[in-house]
């Protein structure tokens, strides 16, 4: 479907050299309509982010800040949150933003989650990226034109991170290409071809310097990078590692961004040797994460010692606890009675009552996925490092679907896999007893109590930070899983378009509205 008018010739648009325009290349194959509440592709969300404002945004330190919300207060022990909207904000079609629009958008998401769960017996979860709203909110209302009230299921500061959904007009929630309140409007769209954004003259802030953005869609990263090489696009978004060659070019600007994808080693806590915290910490100290990032990912990853994104207001550092230290790894194993007795170098442990020693053998499960075809190389490096301190390692390469089945049935000892972390950075779904993605059978009452405190205590920022630090303390001491790194992507551009200190996945055009001021 083609929305709007004619398409300008690509060469003419690029040849102008006009800094009020940006021609952007991205990979898009699945988006067939503009439905901002149900995005199908990450990079399309970065386009939506400059068209549709949310109630809350995340600042450079990863703290919640007001966007359409001017202010908010919490009452009723943190179970009632009242937001006051900014005044004199209009949608791009000229209708004023009201609290009814915010409440209707939130209720639409809640209704979709409830409907899908009913239709699919609880397995479906509604509009993908914004479904977490239903975990926190029991009701939403608009008592007057500028006031929105959320009733929440528990006292939880992390609820604010669930308010990143785009706000649409109450009577246009299911429209294709509905009006937004952001700096741009989508004036043309052709699936697998292009999306054209132009400045929204009704935007509520200072007009941006860049008035037009043409997003040109490509079928794959090879096509995308070729388009950049031949100057058919000014900039590109990608997480493909081959783009790292352009990060040091003299004619390009390189902007790294951190994704929400956390790569880690799941640990099967029912496996006898791995029940020991000493063995788990030995694995941690045996792996040279920095080397993997440098050699395999060519720098396109950020080391993550805990599940919390490093460098944010919620993260905590632990000097020495996560260093590559094979000598310490060996000492930890020997403290647990693992020694080398045979010429093959594999450590064994004497088990009372057993005729044969127990060998330190593990199955390392690994799978590939379309956007990460280097995991097998990572697994090989990890296996070499573990074998260097006395492990015997069998690598099991599998499809993603079969690996998921083995995770659930615990048909592994270590599993190299990834999860997409929520904006709230709450890793309880991995670490709490019997939670949704705790396929490790990990259970620790202190950890469960810490998460219950995080999710049910005081709803203020200081409490949230303190509780998150305590969770990381327990994580560091117990080593329930080995976190490795957050994947990174890169924006390669011949034109600078942002002054933002930090861009992020889903917000790769962050700061374009303020550039040049």
Short mmCIF file of C-alpha atoms in Angstrom, two decimals:
data_model
loop_
_atom_site.label_atom_id
_atom_site.label_comp_id
_atom_site.label_asym_id
_atom_site.label_seq_id
_atom_site.Cartn_x
_atom_site.Cartn_y
_atom_site.Cartn_z
CA UNK A 1 0.00 0.00 0.00
CA UNK A 2 1.34 3.45 -0.93
CA UNK A 3 0.35 6.29 1.36
CA UNK A 4 0.40 9.93 0.25
CA UNK A 5 1.67 11.44 -2.96
CA UNK A 6 4.57 10.95 -5.34
CA UNK A 7 8.07 9.71 -4.59
CA UNK A 8 11.00 12.02 -5.28
CA UNK A 9 13.81 10.47 -7.33
CA UNK A 10 16.39 8.96 -4.99
CA UNK A 11 19.38 10.51 -6.73
CA UNK A 12 17.88 13.98 -6.68
CA UNK A 13 17.16 13.82 -2.98
CA UNK A 14 20.68 12.70 -2.13
CA UNK A 15 22.42 15.09 -4.49
CA UNK A 16 21.03 18.25 -2.86
CA UNK A 17 23.42 18.08 0.07
CA UNK A 18 20.65 19.79 2.02
CA UNK A 19 21.24 19.24 5.74
CA UNK A 20 17.51 19.54 6.35
CA UNK A 21 17.10 16.06 4.84
CA UNK A 22 18.27 12.61 5.92
CA UNK A 23 18.10 9.47 3.78
CA UNK A 24 18.20 6.50 6.11
CA UNK A 25 18.67 2.83 5.31
CA UNK A 26 17.22 0.05 7.45
CA UNK A 27 16.26 -3.61 7.05
CA UNK A 28 12.47 -4.08 6.95
CA UNK A 29 10.63 -7.06 5.53
CA UNK A 30 7.64 -7.62 7.82
CA UNK A 31 6.01 -4.23 8.31
CA UNK A 32 3.03 -3.96 5.95
CA UNK A 33 1.06 -1.25 7.73
CA UNK A 34 1.64 1.61 10.16
CA UNK A 35 0.20 0.37 13.45
CA UNK A 36 2.36 1.93 16.17
CA UNK A 37 0.82 -0.07 19.05
CA UNK A 38 1.77 -3.35 17.37
CA UNK A 39 5.27 -2.89 15.92
CA UNK A 40 6.83 -5.88 14.19
CA UNK A 41 10.42 -4.67 13.71
CA UNK A 42 12.88 -2.91 16.02
CA UNK A 43 14.18 -0.30 13.60
CA UNK A 44 10.66 0.65 12.51
CA UNK A 45 10.04 1.54 16.16
CA UNK A 46 12.83 4.10 15.94
CA UNK A 47 10.84 5.79 13.18
CA UNK A 48 7.64 5.60 15.18
CA UNK A 49 9.45 7.15 18.15
CA UNK A 50 9.76 10.53 16.39
CA UNK A 51 6.13 10.43 15.21
CA UNK A 52 4.38 9.30 18.40
CA UNK A 53 5.19 10.66 21.85
CA UNK A 54 4.76 8.60 25.02
CA UNK A 55 3.67 9.66 28.48
CA UNK A 56 7.14 8.92 29.90
CA UNK A 57 10.58 8.81 28.31
CA UNK A 58 13.92 7.46 29.53
CA UNK A 59 16.70 10.00 30.03
CA UNK A 60 20.42 9.60 29.36
CA UNK A 61 20.98 8.03 32.80
CA UNK A 62 18.15 5.58 32.11
CA UNK A 63 15.79 7.22 34.61
CA UNK A 64 12.08 7.82 33.85
CA UNK A 65 11.35 11.42 32.88
CA UNK A 66 8.25 13.25 31.70
CA UNK A 67 7.41 13.45 28.00
CA UNK A 68 3.71 14.19 27.49
CA UNK A 69 3.39 14.01 31.26
CA UNK A 70 4.33 17.28 32.93
CA UNK A 71 4.40 15.72 36.39
CA UNK A 72 3.07 12.83 38.47
CA UNK A 73 2.47 11.78 42.05
CA UNK A 74 1.84 8.42 43.68
CA UNK A 75 -0.62 7.81 46.52
CA UNK A 76 -2.35 4.89 48.20
CA UNK A 77 0.95 3.27 49.13
CA UNK A 78 2.18 3.41 45.54
CA UNK A 79 -0.89 1.78 44.00
CA UNK A 80 -2.36 4.97 42.53
CA UNK A 81 -0.38 7.10 40.10
CA UNK A 82 -1.78 10.44 38.94
CA UNK A 83 -0.26 12.13 35.89
CA UNK A 84 -0.77 15.71 34.75
CA UNK A 85 -0.40 16.29 31.01
CA UNK A 86 1.37 19.20 29.42
CA UNK A 87 -0.97 21.90 28.18
CA UNK A 88 -1.55 22.95 24.56
CA UNK A 89 -0.33 19.82 22.82
CA UNK A 90 -1.98 18.83 19.55
CA UNK A 91 -2.02 15.79 17.34
CA UNK A 92 -0.79 16.30 13.80
CA UNK A 93 -4.40 16.44 12.54
CA UNK A 94 -5.09 19.48 14.74
CA UNK A 95 -7.07 17.82 17.54
CA UNK A 96 -5.91 18.61 21.09
CA UNK A 97 -4.30 15.91 23.23
CA UNK A 98 -6.44 15.07 26.27
CA UNK A 99 -6.23 12.62 29.14
CA UNK A 100 -8.98 10.62 27.41
CA UNK A 101 -6.53 9.80 24.60
CA UNK A 102 -3.93 8.52 27.06
CA UNK A 103 -6.48 6.44 28.99
CA UNK A 104 -8.01 5.03 25.80
CA UNK A 105 -4.60 4.03 24.40
CA UNK A 106 -3.64 2.29 27.64
CA UNK A 107 -7.04 0.57 27.86
CA UNK A 108 -6.69 -0.65 24.28
CA UNK A 109 -3.45 -2.43 25.21
CA UNK A 110 -5.01 -3.91 28.36
CA UNK A 111 -8.05 -5.11 26.40
CA UNK A 112 -5.94 -6.69 23.68
CA UNK A 113 -3.87 -8.61 26.21
CA UNK A 114 -7.00 -9.86 27.98
CA UNK A 115 -8.68 -10.79 24.68
CA UNK A 116 -5.67 -12.66 23.35
CA UNK A 117 -5.18 -14.54 26.60
CA UNK A 118 -8.81 -15.61 26.56
CA UNK A 119 -8.73 -16.71 22.93
CA UNK A 120 -5.44 -18.57 23.24
CA UNK A 121 -5.93 -20.07 26.68
CA UNK A 122 -3.51 -17.67 28.33
CA UNK A 123 -0.62 -18.25 25.93
CA UNK A 124 -0.98 -15.11 23.82
CA UNK A 125 0.17 -11.82 25.25
CA UNK A 126 -1.36 -9.05 23.17
CA UNK A 127 0.54 -6.21 21.48
CA UNK A 128 4.11 -7.45 21.76
CA UNK A 129 6.42 -4.74 23.02
CA UNK A 130 3.85 -3.01 25.25
CA UNK A 131 2.17 -6.07 26.78
CA UNK A 132 3.92 -5.59 30.12
CA UNK A 133 1.51 -2.78 30.90
CA UNK A 134 -1.06 -5.45 31.75
CA UNK A 135 1.25 -6.97 34.37
CA UNK A 136 1.21 -3.74 36.35
CA UNK A 137 -2.06 -1.88 35.69
CA UNK A 138 -5.47 -2.87 36.98
CA UNK A 139 -7.35 0.18 35.69
CA UNK A 140 -6.86 3.56 34.02
CA UNK A 141 -9.14 6.61 33.98
CA UNK A 142 -9.25 10.26 32.91
CA UNK A 143 -11.09 12.32 35.55
CA UNK A 144 -10.50 15.55 33.58
CA UNK A 145 -8.84 16.72 30.37
CA UNK A 146 -5.30 16.88 31.79
CA UNK A 147 -5.36 14.17 34.48
CA UNK A 148 -4.72 10.44 33.98
CA UNK A 149 -4.98 7.99 36.88
CA UNK A 150 -3.47 4.50 36.85
CA UNK A 151 -4.36 1.94 39.51
CA UNK A 152 -1.52 -0.56 39.80
CA UNK A 153 -1.43 -4.12 41.09
CA UNK A 154 1.49 -3.48 43.40
CA UNK A 155 3.69 -0.73 44.75
CA UNK A 156 6.45 -0.71 42.17
CA UNK A 157 8.58 2.13 40.82
CA UNK A 158 9.40 0.04 37.76
CA UNK A 159 5.81 0.59 36.61
CA UNK A 160 6.95 3.90 35.10
CA UNK A 161 9.02 2.01 32.51
CA UNK A 162 5.82 0.42 31.21
CA UNK A 163 4.53 3.83 30.08
CA UNK A 164 6.70 4.07 26.98
CA UNK A 165 3.83 3.18 24.62
CA UNK A 166 2.85 5.73 21.92
CA UNK A 167 -0.21 7.87 22.66
CA UNK A 168 -2.85 7.88 19.90
CA UNK A 169 -6.18 9.73 19.53
CA UNK A 170 -8.94 7.87 21.36
CA UNK A 171 -11.08 7.57 18.22
CA UNK A 172 -8.23 6.46 15.92
CA UNK A 173 -6.57 3.66 17.87
CA UNK A 174 -6.93 1.09 15.09
CA UNK A 175 -6.33 3.43 12.17
CA UNK A 176 -3.44 2.81 9.86
CA UNK A 177 -1.01 5.74 10.17
CA UNK A 178 -2.91 7.51 12.98
CA UNK A 179 -1.95 11.08 13.98
CA UNK A 180 0.77 11.55 16.59
CA UNK A 181 2.15 14.38 18.69
CA UNK A 182 5.82 13.90 17.73
CA UNK A 183 8.16 16.04 15.65
CA UNK A 184 7.35 14.25 12.38
CA UNK A 185 4.42 12.81 10.45
CA UNK A 186 4.50 9.86 8.06
CA UNK A 187 3.48 11.18 4.65
CA UNK A 188 4.42 8.21 2.46
CA UNK A 189 4.74 4.51 3.07
CA UNK A 190 5.30 1.55 0.77
CA UNK A 191 6.05 -1.82 2.38
CA UNK A 192 9.56 -3.14 1.66
CA UNK A 193 10.29 0.09 -0.18
CA UNK A 194 10.23 3.28 1.88
CA UNK A 195 8.73 5.48 4.55
CA UNK A 196 8.82 9.26 4.26
CA UNK A 197 8.59 11.49 7.34
CA UNK A 198 8.12 15.25 7.26
CA UNK A 199 8.20 17.89 10.00
CA UNK A 200 4.95 18.18 11.99
CA UNK A 201 4.10 21.92 12.02
CA UNK A 202 1.90 21.39 15.11
CA UNK A 203 4.71 19.91 17.18
CA UNK A 204 4.92 21.33 20.68
CA UNK A 205 8.65 22.08 20.73
CA UNK A 206 11.12 24.09 18.61
CA UNK A 207 11.08 22.97 14.95
CA UNK A 208 13.94 20.57 14.12
CA UNK A 209 16.67 21.45 11.65
CA UNK A 210 16.14 18.19 9.76
CA UNK A 211 12.72 18.60 8.20
CA UNK A 212 12.50 15.39 6.14
CA UNK A 213 13.55 11.79 6.71
CA UNK A 214 13.35 9.19 3.96
CA UNK A 215 13.72 5.66 5.31
CA UNK A 216 14.65 3.26 2.51
CA UNK A 217 13.94 -0.40 3.30
CA UNK A 218 16.29 -3.26 2.42
CA UNK A 219 15.78 -7.01 2.47
CA UNK A 220 18.97 -7.83 4.39
CA UNK A 221 22.11 -6.33 5.87
CA UNK A 222 24.22 -7.09 2.80
CA UNK A 223 21.88 -4.99 0.66
CA UNK A 224 21.84 -2.28 3.31
CA UNK A 225 25.62 -1.97 3.56
CA UNK A 226 25.96 -1.98 -0.23
CA UNK A 227 23.50 0.91 -0.42
CA UNK A 228 25.67 2.86 2.01
CA UNK A 229 28.86 2.04 0.12
CA UNK A 230 27.34 3.44 -3.08
CA UNK A 231 26.00 6.55 -1.29
CA UNK A 232 22.38 5.66 -1.93
CA UNK A 233 21.66 6.36 1.73
CA UNK A 234 23.18 8.90 4.12
CA UNK A 235 22.97 6.66 7.18
CA UNK A 236 22.13 3.12 8.20
CA UNK A 237 20.98 1.23 11.30
CA UNK A 238 22.36 -2.27 11.82
CA UNK A 239 23.43 -4.83 14.39
CA UNK A 240 25.33 -6.81 11.78
CA UNK A 241 28.95 -7.27 12.79
CA UNK A 242 30.24 -6.65 9.25
CA UNK A 243 29.31 -2.97 9.69
CA UNK A 244 32.14 -2.61 12.21
CA UNK A 245 34.55 -1.93 9.30
CA UNK A 246 32.90 1.48 8.80
CA UNK A 247 33.19 2.58 12.43
CA UNK A 248 36.63 4.11 11.88
CA UNK A 249 36.13 5.64 8.45
CA UNK A 250 37.19 9.25 7.98
CA UNK A 251 34.04 10.09 6.01
CA UNK A 252 31.55 8.52 8.40
CA UNK A 253 30.23 9.23 11.86
CA UNK A 254 29.75 6.13 14.01
CA UNK A 255 27.21 6.02 16.83
CA UNK A 256 27.17 2.84 18.91
CA UNK A 257 23.99 1.85 20.68
CA UNK A 258 23.23 -0.84 23.20
CA UNK A 259 20.43 -3.28 22.52
CA UNK A 260 18.19 -5.01 25.05
CA UNK A 261 19.63 -8.40 24.07
CA UNK A 262 21.64 -9.90 26.91
CA UNK A 263 23.82 -12.89 26.05
CA UNK A 264 24.53 -15.30 28.87
CA UNK A 265 25.38 -18.82 29.93
CA UNK A 266 22.40 -20.51 31.54
CA UNK A 267 23.45 -23.00 34.23
CA UNK A 268 21.57 -26.22 34.94
CA UNK A 269 21.39 -26.19 38.73
CA UNK A 270 20.26 -29.82 38.84
CA UNK A 271 23.63 -30.96 37.44
CA UNK A 272 25.68 -32.24 40.38
CA UNK A 273 28.95 -30.35 39.79
CA UNK A 274 27.20 -27.07 38.97
CA UNK A 275 25.25 -27.10 42.21
CA UNK A 276 28.47 -25.81 43.79
CA UNK A 277 28.93 -22.03 43.82
CA UNK A 278 32.70 -22.61 43.61
CA UNK A 279 32.31 -24.44 40.30
CA UNK A 280 29.95 -21.78 38.96
CA UNK A 281 32.40 -19.02 39.93
CA UNK A 282 35.23 -21.03 38.38
CA UNK A 283 33.31 -20.99 35.10
CA UNK A 284 32.86 -17.24 35.48
CA UNK A 285 36.57 -16.60 36.05
CA UNK A 286 37.63 -18.96 33.25
CA UNK A 287 35.82 -17.01 30.52
CA UNK A 288 37.58 -14.04 28.98
CA UNK A 289 34.51 -11.99 28.03
CA UNK A 290 36.58 -9.05 26.82
CA UNK A 291 38.41 -11.33 24.37
CA UNK A 292 35.13 -12.68 22.99
CA UNK A 293 33.84 -9.15 22.47
CA UNK A 294 37.03 -8.12 20.70
CA UNK A 295 37.69 -11.20 18.55
CA UNK A 296 34.20 -12.52 17.80
CA UNK A 297 31.95 -9.48 18.03
CA UNK A 298 34.57 -6.98 16.78
CA UNK A 299 33.68 -4.65 19.63
CA UNK A 300 29.93 -4.70 18.96
CA UNK A 301 28.95 -5.75 22.49
CA UNK A 302 29.18 -4.30 25.99
CA UNK A 303 30.43 -6.52 28.80
CA UNK A 304 27.72 -7.16 31.39
CA UNK A 305 28.83 -8.60 34.72
CA UNK A 306 25.25 -8.68 36.04
CA UNK A 307 21.88 -8.66 34.23
CA UNK A 308 21.57 -4.90 34.84
CA UNK A 309 22.81 -2.76 31.96
CA UNK A 310 26.25 -1.38 32.88
CA UNK A 311 26.70 2.35 33.26
CA UNK A 312 23.13 3.11 34.28
CA UNK A 313 21.84 4.49 37.58
CA UNK A 314 20.76 0.98 38.59
CA UNK A 315 24.04 -0.84 37.94
CA UNK A 316 26.69 -1.60 40.55
CA UNK A 317 30.34 -2.47 40.03
CA UNK A 318 32.23 -5.33 41.70
CA UNK A 319 36.00 -4.86 41.23
CA UNK A 320 37.76 -8.20 40.74
CA UNK A 321 34.67 -10.37 41.13
CA UNK A 322 34.16 -10.80 37.39
CA UNK A 323 37.72 -10.58 36.10
CA UNK A 324 39.19 -13.20 33.80
CA UNK A 325 41.35 -15.15 36.26
CA UNK A 326 42.03 -18.80 35.34
CA UNK A 327 44.40 -19.23 38.30
CA UNK A 328 41.58 -18.33 40.69
CA UNK A 329 39.24 -20.63 38.75
CA UNK A 330 41.63 -23.54 39.34
CA UNK A 331 41.85 -22.78 43.08
CA UNK A 332 38.06 -22.72 43.35
CA UNK A 333 37.80 -26.10 41.63
CA UNK A 334 40.47 -27.64 43.86
CA UNK A 335 38.70 -26.29 46.94
CA UNK A 336 35.79 -28.46 45.81
CA UNK A 337 38.03 -31.51 45.35
CA UNK A 338 38.45 -31.40 41.57
CA UNK A 339 41.98 -32.52 40.56
CA UNK A 340 43.70 -33.81 37.44
CA UNK A 341 44.55 -37.49 37.78
CA UNK A 342 44.77 -38.66 34.17
CA UNK A 343 46.86 -37.63 31.18
CA UNK A 344 43.86 -36.16 29.35
CA UNK A 345 43.88 -33.15 31.73
CA UNK A 346 40.23 -33.55 32.75
CA UNK A 347 39.57 -32.91 36.42
CA UNK A 348 37.97 -35.61 38.54
CA UNK A 349 36.55 -35.80 42.03
CA UNK A 350 36.57 -38.76 44.37
CA UNK A 351 33.01 -39.66 45.37
CA UNK A 352 32.70 -41.78 48.54
CA UNK A 353 31.02 -45.11 47.83
CA UNK A 354 31.62 -44.92 44.07
CA UNK A 355 34.17 -47.10 42.32
CA UNK A 356 34.95 -44.48 39.63
CA UNK A 357 35.74 -40.83 40.09
CA UNK A 358 33.30 -38.19 38.86
CA UNK A 359 34.65 -36.41 35.77
CA UNK A 360 34.14 -32.70 35.24
CA UNK A 361 32.25 -33.03 31.97
CA UNK A 362 29.63 -30.56 30.74
CA UNK A 363 27.34 -30.27 27.72
CA UNK A 364 27.43 -26.78 26.23
CA UNK A 365 24.23 -26.09 24.31
CA UNK A 366 24.35 -23.39 21.64
CA UNK A 367 22.07 -22.22 18.84
CA UNK A 368 22.32 -19.69 16.05
CA UNK A 369 19.76 -17.07 15.14
CA UNK A 370 19.36 -14.87 12.03
CA UNK A 371 20.95 -11.77 13.55
CA UNK A 372 23.68 -13.54 15.51
CA UNK A 373 25.60 -16.05 13.40
CA UNK A 374 28.74 -15.92 15.53
CA UNK A 375 27.50 -17.75 18.59
CA UNK A 376 29.18 -20.98 17.48
CA UNK A 377 32.55 -19.18 17.44
CA UNK A 378 31.79 -17.87 20.93
CA UNK A 379 30.96 -21.37 22.14
CA UNK A 380 34.24 -22.70 20.74
CA UNK A 381 36.22 -20.04 22.61
CA UNK A 382 34.35 -20.75 25.85
CA UNK A 383 34.95 -24.49 25.45
CA UNK A 384 38.69 -23.90 24.95
CA UNK A 385 38.88 -21.71 28.05
CA UNK A 386 37.00 -24.23 30.20
CA UNK A 387 39.10 -27.11 28.93
CA UNK A 388 42.23 -25.12 29.82
CA UNK A 389 41.28 -25.34 33.52
CA UNK A 390 40.27 -29.02 33.43
CA UNK A 391 36.72 -29.26 32.11
CA UNK A 392 35.70 -31.71 29.43
CA UNK A 393 33.24 -29.93 27.11
CA UNK A 394 30.87 -31.30 24.48
CA UNK A 395 29.32 -28.58 22.29
CA UNK A 396 25.76 -29.31 21.18
CA UNK A 397 24.76 -27.18 18.18
CA UNK A 398 21.03 -26.97 17.74
CA UNK A 399 18.27 -25.00 16.10
CA UNK A 400 16.72 -22.25 18.15
CA UNK A 401 13.46 -24.19 18.51
CA UNK A 402 15.17 -27.43 19.59
CA UNK A 403 17.46 -25.52 21.97
CA UNK A 404 14.41 -23.91 23.59
CA UNK A 405 12.93 -27.38 24.16
CA UNK A 406 16.19 -28.59 25.72
CA UNK A 407 16.28 -25.54 28.00
CA UNK A 408 12.81 -26.32 29.30
CA UNK A 409 13.62 -30.00 29.83
CA UNK A 410 17.09 -29.19 31.22
CA UNK A 411 18.80 -31.23 28.51
CA UNK A 412 22.01 -29.24 28.95
CA UNK A 413 24.62 -28.25 31.54
CA UNK A 414 25.55 -24.81 30.20
CA UNK A 415 23.57 -23.06 27.48
CA UNK A 416 24.78 -20.07 25.48
CA UNK A 417 21.62 -18.11 24.82
CA UNK A 418 20.05 -14.66 24.92
CA UNK A 419 17.08 -12.88 26.45
CA UNK A 420 15.58 -9.50 25.66
CA UNK A 421 15.50 -7.49 28.87
CA UNK A 422 12.57 -5.21 29.67
CA UNK A 423 13.18 -1.44 29.98
CA UNK A 424 12.71 -1.71 33.77
CA UNK A 425 15.81 -3.98 33.92
CA UNK A 426 14.04 -6.28 36.37
CA UNK A 427 15.61 -9.76 35.85
CA UNK A 428 13.21 -11.58 38.15
CA UNK A 429 11.78 -13.59 35.26
CA UNK A 430 15.16 -15.37 35.08
CA UNK A 431 16.19 -15.50 38.73
CA UNK A 432 13.06 -16.01 40.84
CA UNK A 433 12.07 -19.55 41.79
CA UNK A 434 9.81 -21.15 39.13
CA UNK A 435 9.50 -17.94 37.15
CA UNK A 436 8.78 -17.83 33.42
CA UNK A 437 12.32 -18.14 32.05
CA UNK A 438 14.10 -19.69 35.00
CA UNK A 439 14.89 -22.86 33.06
CA UNK A 440 17.88 -23.46 35.34
CA UNK A 441 15.90 -24.65 38.36
CA UNK A 442 17.74 -22.00 40.32
CA UNK A 443 16.19 -21.27 43.71
CA UNK A 444 17.45 -18.99 46.46
CA UNK A 445 15.14 -17.62 49.15
CA UNK A 446 17.32 -14.55 49.63
CA UNK A 447 17.02 -13.78 45.93
CA UNK A 448 13.25 -14.30 45.95
CA UNK A 449 12.92 -12.04 48.99
CA UNK A 450 15.02 -9.36 47.31
CA UNK A 451 12.75 -9.34 44.26
CA UNK A 452 9.66 -9.25 46.43
CA UNK A 453 11.13 -6.19 48.14
CA UNK A 454 11.90 -4.60 44.77
CA UNK A 455 8.38 -5.21 43.52
CA UNK A 456 6.39 -4.58 46.67
CA UNK A 457 8.17 -1.99 48.77
CA UNK A 458 8.29 1.78 48.60
CA UNK A 459 7.50 3.06 45.09
CA UNK A 460 10.25 5.69 45.00
CA UNK A 461 13.46 5.83 42.96
CA UNK A 462 15.84 5.48 45.93
CA UNK A 463 14.16 2.28 47.09
CA UNK A 464 14.20 0.86 43.57
CA UNK A 465 17.91 1.56 43.17
CA UNK A 466 18.77 0.16 46.60
CA UNK A 467 16.76 -3.02 46.00
CA UNK A 468 18.33 -3.50 42.58
CA UNK A 469 21.80 -3.11 44.09
CA UNK A 470 20.94 -5.75 46.71
CA UNK A 471 19.82 -8.15 43.97
CA UNK A 472 23.16 -7.64 42.22
CA UNK A 473 24.98 -8.33 45.52
CA UNK A 474 23.24 -11.71 45.83
CA UNK A 475 23.81 -12.41 42.14
CA UNK A 476 27.54 -11.74 42.50
CA UNK A 477 27.90 -14.03 45.51
CA UNK A 478 25.72 -16.87 44.19
CA UNK A 479 26.64 -16.89 40.47
CA UNK A 480 23.28 -18.34 39.37
CA UNK A 481 23.96 -17.57 35.70
CA UNK A 482 26.97 -16.21 33.81
CA UNK A 483 26.07 -12.94 32.10
CA UNK A 484 28.43 -12.05 29.26
CA UNK A 485 27.47 -8.94 27.28
CA UNK A 486 24.71 -6.84 25.81
CA UNK A 487 24.72 -6.87 22.03
CA UNK A 488 25.39 -3.52 20.39
CA UNK A 489 24.38 -2.04 17.10
CA UNK A 490 25.73 0.90 15.20
CA UNK A 491 24.46 3.89 13.29
CA UNK A 492 26.84 4.72 10.44
CA UNK A 493 26.20 8.14 8.90
CA UNK A 494 27.75 10.71 6.61
CA UNK A 495 25.57 13.33 8.29
CA UNK A 496 25.44 14.06 12.00
CA UNK A 497 21.81 14.30 13.10
CA UNK A 498 21.80 14.22 16.89
CA UNK A 499 23.33 15.88 19.95
CA UNK A 500 22.09 13.13 22.27
CA UNK A 501 24.67 11.77 24.68
CA UNK A 502 23.27 8.26 24.34
CA UNK A 503 21.07 6.65 21.71
CA UNK A 504 19.38 3.33 22.34
CA UNK A 505 17.71 0.49 20.54
CA UNK A 506 14.18 1.55 19.52
CA UNK A 507 15.27 5.21 19.79
CA UNK A 508 17.97 5.44 17.13
CA UNK A 509 16.80 8.86 15.98
CA UNK A 510 16.89 10.14 19.55
CA UNK A 511 17.88 13.80 19.57
CA UNK A 512 17.12 14.50 15.91
CA UNK A 513 14.36 16.92 16.97
CA UNK A 514 16.90 19.04 18.90
CA UNK A 515 19.87 18.79 16.55
CA UNK A 516 21.23 22.15 15.39
CA UNK A 517 19.72 24.21 18.17
#
